[in-house]
mmCIF file of C-alpha atoms and ligand atoms in Angstrom:
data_model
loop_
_atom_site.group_PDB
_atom_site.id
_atom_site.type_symbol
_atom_site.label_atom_id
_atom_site.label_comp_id
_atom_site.label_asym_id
_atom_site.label_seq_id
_atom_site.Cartn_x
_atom_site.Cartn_y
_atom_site.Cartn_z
ATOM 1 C CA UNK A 1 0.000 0.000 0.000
ATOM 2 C CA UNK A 2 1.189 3.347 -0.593
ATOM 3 C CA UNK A 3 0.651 6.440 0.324
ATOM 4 C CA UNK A 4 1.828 9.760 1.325
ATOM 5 C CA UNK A 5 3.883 11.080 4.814
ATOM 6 C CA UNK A 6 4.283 14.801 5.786
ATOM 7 C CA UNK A 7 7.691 14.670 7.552
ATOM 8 C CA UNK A 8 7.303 18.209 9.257
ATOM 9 C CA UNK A 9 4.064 20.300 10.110
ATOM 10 C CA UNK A 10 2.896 22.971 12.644
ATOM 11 C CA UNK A 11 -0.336 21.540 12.975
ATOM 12 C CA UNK A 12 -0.334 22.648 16.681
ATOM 13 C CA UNK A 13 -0.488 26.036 15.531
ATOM 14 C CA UNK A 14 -3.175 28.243 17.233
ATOM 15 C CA UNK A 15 -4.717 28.790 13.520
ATOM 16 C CA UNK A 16 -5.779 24.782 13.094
ATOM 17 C CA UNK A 17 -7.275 24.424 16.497
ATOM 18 C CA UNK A 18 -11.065 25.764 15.861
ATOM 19 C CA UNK A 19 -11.016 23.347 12.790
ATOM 20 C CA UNK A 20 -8.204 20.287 13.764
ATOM 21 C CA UNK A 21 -10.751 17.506 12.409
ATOM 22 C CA UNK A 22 -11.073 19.476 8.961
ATOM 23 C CA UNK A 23 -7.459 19.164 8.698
ATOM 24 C CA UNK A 24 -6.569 15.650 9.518
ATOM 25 C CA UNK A 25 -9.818 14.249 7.436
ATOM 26 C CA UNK A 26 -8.403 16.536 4.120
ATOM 27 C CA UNK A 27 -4.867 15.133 4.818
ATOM 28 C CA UNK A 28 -6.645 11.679 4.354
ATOM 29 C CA UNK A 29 -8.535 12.267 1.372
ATOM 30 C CA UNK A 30 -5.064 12.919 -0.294
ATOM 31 C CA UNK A 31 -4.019 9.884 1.308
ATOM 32 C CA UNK A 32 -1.519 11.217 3.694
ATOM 33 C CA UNK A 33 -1.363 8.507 6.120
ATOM 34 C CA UNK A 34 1.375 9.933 8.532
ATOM 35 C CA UNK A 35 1.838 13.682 9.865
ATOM 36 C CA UNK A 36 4.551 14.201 11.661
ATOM 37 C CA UNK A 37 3.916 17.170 14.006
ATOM 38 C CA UNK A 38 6.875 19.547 15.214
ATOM 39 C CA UNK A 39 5.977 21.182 18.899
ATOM 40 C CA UNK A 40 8.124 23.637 20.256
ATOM 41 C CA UNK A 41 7.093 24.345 23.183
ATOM 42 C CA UNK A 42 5.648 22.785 26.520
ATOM 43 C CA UNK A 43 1.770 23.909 25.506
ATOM 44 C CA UNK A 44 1.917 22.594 21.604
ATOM 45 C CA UNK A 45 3.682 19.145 23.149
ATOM 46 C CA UNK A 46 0.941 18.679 25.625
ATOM 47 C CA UNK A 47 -1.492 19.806 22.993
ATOM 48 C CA UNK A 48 -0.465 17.445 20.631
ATOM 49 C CA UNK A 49 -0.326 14.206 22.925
ATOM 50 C CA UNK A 50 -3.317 14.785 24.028
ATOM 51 C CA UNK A 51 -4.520 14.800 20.284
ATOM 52 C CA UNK A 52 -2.691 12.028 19.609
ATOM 53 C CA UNK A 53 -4.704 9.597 21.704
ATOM 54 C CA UNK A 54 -7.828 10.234 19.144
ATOM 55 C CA UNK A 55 -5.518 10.321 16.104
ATOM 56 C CA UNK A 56 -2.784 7.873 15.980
ATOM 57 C CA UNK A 57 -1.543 8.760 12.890
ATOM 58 C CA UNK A 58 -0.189 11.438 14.269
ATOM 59 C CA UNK A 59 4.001 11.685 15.449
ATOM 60 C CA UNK A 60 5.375 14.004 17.833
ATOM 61 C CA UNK A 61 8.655 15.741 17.225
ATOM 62 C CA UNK A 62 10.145 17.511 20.128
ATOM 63 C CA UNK A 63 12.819 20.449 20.246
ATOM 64 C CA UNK A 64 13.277 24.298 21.183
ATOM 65 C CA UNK A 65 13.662 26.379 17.862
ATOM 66 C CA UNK A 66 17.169 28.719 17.051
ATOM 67 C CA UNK A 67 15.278 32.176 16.840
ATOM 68 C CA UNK A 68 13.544 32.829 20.227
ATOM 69 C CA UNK A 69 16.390 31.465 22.268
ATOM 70 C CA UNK A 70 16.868 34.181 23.966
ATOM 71 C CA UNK A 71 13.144 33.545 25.616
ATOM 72 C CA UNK A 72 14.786 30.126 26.700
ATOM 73 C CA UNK A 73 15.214 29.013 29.948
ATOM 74 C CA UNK A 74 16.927 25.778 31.868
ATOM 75 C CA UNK A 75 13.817 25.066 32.757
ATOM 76 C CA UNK A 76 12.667 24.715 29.507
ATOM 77 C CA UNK A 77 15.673 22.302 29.118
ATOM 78 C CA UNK A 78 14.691 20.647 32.058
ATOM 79 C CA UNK A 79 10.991 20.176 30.330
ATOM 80 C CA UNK A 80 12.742 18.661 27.299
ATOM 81 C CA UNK A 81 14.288 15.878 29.442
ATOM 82 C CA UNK A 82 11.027 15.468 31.799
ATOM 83 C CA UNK A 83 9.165 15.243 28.152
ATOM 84 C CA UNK A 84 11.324 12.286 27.075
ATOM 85 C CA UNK A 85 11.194 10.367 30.158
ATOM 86 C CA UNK A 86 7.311 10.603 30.064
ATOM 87 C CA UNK A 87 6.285 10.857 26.643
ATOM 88 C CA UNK A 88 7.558 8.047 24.704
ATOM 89 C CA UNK A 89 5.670 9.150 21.914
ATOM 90 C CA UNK A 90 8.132 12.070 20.847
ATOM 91 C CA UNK A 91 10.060 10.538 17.798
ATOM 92 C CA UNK A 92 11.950 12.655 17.743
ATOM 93 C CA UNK A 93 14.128 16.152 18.267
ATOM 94 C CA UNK A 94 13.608 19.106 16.322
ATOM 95 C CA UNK A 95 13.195 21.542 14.720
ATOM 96 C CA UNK A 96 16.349 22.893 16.300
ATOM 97 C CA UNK A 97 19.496 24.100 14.802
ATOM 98 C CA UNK A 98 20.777 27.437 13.925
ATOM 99 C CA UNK A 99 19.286 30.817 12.173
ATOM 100 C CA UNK A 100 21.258 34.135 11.559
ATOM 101 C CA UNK A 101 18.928 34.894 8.591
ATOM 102 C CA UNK A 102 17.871 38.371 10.697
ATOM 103 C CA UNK A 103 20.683 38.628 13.182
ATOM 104 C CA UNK A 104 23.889 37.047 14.407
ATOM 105 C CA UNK A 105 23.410 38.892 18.154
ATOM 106 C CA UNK A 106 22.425 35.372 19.484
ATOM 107 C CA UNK A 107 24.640 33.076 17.517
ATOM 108 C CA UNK A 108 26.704 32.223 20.565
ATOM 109 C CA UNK A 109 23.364 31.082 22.770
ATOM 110 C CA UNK A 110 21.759 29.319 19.533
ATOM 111 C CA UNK A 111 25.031 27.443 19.204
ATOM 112 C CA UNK A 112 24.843 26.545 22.733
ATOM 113 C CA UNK A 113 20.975 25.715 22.851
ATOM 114 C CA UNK A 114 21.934 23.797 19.680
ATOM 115 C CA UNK A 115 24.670 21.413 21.255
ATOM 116 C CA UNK A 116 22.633 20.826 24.657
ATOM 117 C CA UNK A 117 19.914 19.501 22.589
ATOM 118 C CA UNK A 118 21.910 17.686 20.540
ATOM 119 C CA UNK A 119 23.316 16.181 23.781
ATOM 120 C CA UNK A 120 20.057 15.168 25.220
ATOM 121 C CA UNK A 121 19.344 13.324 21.757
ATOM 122 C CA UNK A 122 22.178 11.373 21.731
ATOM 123 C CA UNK A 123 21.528 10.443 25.144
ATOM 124 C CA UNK A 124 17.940 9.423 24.374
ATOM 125 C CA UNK A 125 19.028 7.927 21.307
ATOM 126 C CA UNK A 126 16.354 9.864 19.041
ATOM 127 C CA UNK A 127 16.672 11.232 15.517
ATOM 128 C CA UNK A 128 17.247 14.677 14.985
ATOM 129 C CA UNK A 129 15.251 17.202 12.842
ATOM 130 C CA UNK A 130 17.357 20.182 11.533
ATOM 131 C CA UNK A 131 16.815 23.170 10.711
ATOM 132 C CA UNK A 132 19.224 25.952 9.240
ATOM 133 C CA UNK A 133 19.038 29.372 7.773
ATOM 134 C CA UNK A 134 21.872 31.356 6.606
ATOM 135 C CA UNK A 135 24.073 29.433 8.963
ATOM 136 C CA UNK A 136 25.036 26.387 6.434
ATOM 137 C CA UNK A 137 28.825 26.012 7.908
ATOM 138 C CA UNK A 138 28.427 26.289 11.574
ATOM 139 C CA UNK A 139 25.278 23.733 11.505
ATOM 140 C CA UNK A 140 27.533 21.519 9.543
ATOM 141 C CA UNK A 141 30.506 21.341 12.235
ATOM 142 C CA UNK A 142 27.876 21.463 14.908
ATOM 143 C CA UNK A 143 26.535 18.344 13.877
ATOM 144 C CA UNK A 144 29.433 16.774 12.516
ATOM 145 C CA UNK A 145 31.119 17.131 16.031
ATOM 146 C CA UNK A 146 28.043 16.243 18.162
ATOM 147 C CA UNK A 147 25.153 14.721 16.041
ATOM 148 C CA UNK A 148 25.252 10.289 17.156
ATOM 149 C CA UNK A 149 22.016 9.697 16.372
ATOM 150 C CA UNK A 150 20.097 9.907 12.658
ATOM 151 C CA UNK A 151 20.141 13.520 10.842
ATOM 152 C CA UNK A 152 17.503 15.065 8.531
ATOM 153 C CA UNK A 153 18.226 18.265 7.379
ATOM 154 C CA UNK A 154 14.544 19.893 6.897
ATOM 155 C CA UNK A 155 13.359 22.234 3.937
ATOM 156 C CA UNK A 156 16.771 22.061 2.523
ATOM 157 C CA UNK A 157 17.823 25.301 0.744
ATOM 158 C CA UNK A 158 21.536 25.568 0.942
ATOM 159 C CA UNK A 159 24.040 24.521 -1.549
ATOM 160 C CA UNK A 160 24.480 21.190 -4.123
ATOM 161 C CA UNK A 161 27.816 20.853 -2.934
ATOM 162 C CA UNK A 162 26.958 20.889 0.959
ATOM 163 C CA UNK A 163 24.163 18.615 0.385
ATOM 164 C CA UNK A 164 26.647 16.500 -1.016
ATOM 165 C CA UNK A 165 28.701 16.770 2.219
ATOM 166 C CA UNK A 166 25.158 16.193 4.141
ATOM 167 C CA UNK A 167 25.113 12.713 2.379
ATOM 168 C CA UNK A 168 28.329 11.650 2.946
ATOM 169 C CA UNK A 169 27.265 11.814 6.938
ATOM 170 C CA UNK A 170 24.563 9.380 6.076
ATOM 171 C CA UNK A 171 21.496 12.947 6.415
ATOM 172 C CA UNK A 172 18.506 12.517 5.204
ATOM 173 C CA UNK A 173 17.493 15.803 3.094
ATOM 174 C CA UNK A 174 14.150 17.310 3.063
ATOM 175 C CA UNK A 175 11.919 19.302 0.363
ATOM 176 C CA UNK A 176 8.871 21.432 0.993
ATOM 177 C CA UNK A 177 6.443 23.518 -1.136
ATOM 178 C CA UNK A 178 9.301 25.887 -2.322
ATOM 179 C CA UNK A 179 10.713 23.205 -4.694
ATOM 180 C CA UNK A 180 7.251 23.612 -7.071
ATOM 181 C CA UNK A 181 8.052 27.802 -6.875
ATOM 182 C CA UNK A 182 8.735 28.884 -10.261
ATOM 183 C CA UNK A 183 12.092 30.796 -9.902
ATOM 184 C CA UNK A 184 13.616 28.185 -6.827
ATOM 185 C CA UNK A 185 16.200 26.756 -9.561
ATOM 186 C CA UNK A 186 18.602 25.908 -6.383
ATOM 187 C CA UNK A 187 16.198 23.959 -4.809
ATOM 188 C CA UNK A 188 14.948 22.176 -7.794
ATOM 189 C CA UNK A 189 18.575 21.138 -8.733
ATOM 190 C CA UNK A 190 18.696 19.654 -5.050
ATOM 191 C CA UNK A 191 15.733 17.422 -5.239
ATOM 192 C CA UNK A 192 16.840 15.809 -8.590
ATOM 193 C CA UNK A 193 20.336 15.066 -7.369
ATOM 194 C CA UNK A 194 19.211 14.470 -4.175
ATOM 195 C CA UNK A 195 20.619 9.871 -3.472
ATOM 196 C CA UNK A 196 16.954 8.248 -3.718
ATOM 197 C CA UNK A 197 17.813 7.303 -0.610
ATOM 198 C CA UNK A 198 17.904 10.071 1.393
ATOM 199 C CA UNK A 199 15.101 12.424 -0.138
ATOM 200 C CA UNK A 200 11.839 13.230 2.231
ATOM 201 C CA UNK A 201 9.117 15.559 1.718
ATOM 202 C CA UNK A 202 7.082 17.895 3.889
ATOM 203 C CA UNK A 203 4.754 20.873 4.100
ATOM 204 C CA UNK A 204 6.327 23.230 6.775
ATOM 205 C CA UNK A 205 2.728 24.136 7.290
ATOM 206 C CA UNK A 206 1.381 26.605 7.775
ATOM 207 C CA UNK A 207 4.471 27.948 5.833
ATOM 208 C CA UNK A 208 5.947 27.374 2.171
ATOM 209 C CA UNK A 209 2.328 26.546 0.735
ATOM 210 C CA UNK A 210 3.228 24.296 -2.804
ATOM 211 C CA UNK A 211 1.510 25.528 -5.986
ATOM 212 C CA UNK A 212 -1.279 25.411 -7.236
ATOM 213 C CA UNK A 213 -2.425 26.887 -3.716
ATOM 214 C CA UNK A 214 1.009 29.001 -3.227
ATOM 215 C CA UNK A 215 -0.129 32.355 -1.352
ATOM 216 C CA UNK A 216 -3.000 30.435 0.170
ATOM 217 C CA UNK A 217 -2.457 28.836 3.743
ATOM 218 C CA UNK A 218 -0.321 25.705 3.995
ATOM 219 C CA UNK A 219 -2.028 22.429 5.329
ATOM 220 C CA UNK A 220 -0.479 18.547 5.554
ATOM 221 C CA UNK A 221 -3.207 17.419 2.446
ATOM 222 C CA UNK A 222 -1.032 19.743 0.477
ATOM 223 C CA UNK A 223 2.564 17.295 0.655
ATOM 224 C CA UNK A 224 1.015 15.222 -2.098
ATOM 225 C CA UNK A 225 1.957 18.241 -4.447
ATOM 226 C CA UNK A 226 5.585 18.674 -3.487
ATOM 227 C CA UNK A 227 5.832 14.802 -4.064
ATOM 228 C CA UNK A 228 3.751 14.613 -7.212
ATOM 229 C CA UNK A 229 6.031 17.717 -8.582
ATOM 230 C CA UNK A 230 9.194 15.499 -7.891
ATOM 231 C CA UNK A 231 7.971 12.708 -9.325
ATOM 232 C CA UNK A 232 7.564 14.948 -12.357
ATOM 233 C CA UNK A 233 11.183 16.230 -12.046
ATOM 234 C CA UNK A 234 12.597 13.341 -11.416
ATOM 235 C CA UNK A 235 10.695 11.109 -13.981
ATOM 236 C CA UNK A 236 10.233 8.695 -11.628
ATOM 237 C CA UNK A 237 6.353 6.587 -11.073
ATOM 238 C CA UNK A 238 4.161 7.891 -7.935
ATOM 239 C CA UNK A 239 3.942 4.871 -6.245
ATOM 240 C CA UNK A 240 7.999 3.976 -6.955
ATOM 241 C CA UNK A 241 8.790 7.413 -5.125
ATOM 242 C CA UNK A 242 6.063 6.933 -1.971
ATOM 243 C CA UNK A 243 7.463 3.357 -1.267
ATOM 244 C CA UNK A 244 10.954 5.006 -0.953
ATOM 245 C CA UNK A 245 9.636 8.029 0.832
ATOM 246 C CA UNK A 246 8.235 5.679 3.556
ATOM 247 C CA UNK A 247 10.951 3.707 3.830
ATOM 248 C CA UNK A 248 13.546 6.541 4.383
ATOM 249 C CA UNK A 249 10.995 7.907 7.074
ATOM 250 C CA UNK A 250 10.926 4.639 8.869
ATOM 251 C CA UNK A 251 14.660 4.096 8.656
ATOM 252 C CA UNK A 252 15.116 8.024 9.809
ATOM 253 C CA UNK A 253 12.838 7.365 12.844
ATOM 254 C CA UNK A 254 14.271 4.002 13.957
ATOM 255 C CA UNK A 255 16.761 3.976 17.281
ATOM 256 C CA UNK A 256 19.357 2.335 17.123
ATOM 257 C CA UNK A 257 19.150 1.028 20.417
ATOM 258 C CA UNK A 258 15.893 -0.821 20.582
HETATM 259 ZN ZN1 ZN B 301 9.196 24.007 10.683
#
């Protein structure tokens, strides 16, 4: 059976709560099976497990995000550690990583933020879920140095050649909406030389909205058209491409402990 998986959403986003149902049936008449949902913070976590229990389709991703980190406290680390002791229903850890796409003032503390979760992943033994803006060499030695555990470098907009390095680390390298935008040439050249492999595909919702619905809000139905558009690019059959989709996402998610 095949079908589709939307590796990264904000579906506990204050906009989808009046109409959460809407979203998860729509998602399903596009067959997108699997939503992986990316909380950052202590409300959207609880929020989500708690949503969970009547849709278990749903994953849980766990992780404090770069820009903000000024706002965060040891406590909030704390909460990260108390989450994975009682939640074993967080996947995974993300979206962290680093962002100096409006200001370097607090690339020290992201950097630091960065590593301490890193550190808590590795000693949890739980996949990591990346994110980087304008800050392509520093997340690269950050992870290089620290990262034990599976990588997936989300919405991937940097270069060819440091995707190329990404791969040689064994990442997984993800696509959103942007890769169906008309002038994102960069991005397109990524997803076709992307290994087969190591590609994913997500919505970033309620960001990055794929055409035909670009401008409009973002929702998880909506992955179907980033991976129908690579299928295009990449001349490759729907159902060829979902198969290996779902089988990178299970092999990103697996611990290697258990
Ligand atoms: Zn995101």
């Amino acid at each position: 059976m095949t079908y589709w998986i939307d590796t990264h959403c904000h579906l506990a986003d204050d906009r989808y709560k009046n109409d959460f149902d809407s979203y998860i049936q729509k998602a399903k008449e596009n067959d997108v099976a699997v939503i992986n949902v990316i909380c950052s913070s202590k409300e959207e976590l609880l929020y989500m497990i708690e949503k969970q229990k009547q849709y278990p389709n749903l994953d849980i991703s766990f992780g404090y995000y770069p820009q903000g980190v000024e706002k965060i406290t040891q406590e909030d680390l704390d909460f990260l550690v108390f989450a994975l002791d009682n939640y074993p229903q967080i996947k995974a850890i993300g979206e962290i990583g680093l962002d100096y796409y409006y200001t370097k003032e607090f690339a020290q503390k992201q950097k630091e933020l960065f590593i301490k979760q890193i550190e808590i992943a590795n000693r949890y033994n739980k996949p990591l879920i990346i994110h980087s803006r304008s800050a392509a060499k520093d997340t690269y030695d950050t992870l290089k140095q620290y990262a034990k555990t599976n990588v997936l470098m989300h919405c991937y907009s940097d270069s060819l050649e440091m995707m190329k390095e990404y791969q040689k680390l064994g990442y997984f390298i993800s696509f959103t909406g942007v890769v169906t935008f008309k002038n994102a040439n960069k991005v397109k050249t990524n997803a076709i030389n992307v290994d087969l492999d190591k590609i994913m595909i997500e919505t970033d919702s309620p960001y990055l909205t794929p055409a035909p619905f670009r401008g409009k809000e973002n929702q998880p139905a909506y992955v179907r058209f980033v991976g129908e558009y690579i299928s295009g690019l990449r001349d490759i059959e729907i159902e060829k491409l979902q198969l290996q989709l779902i089988d990178n996402y299970q092999r990103f998610m697996e611990t290697c402990n258990d």
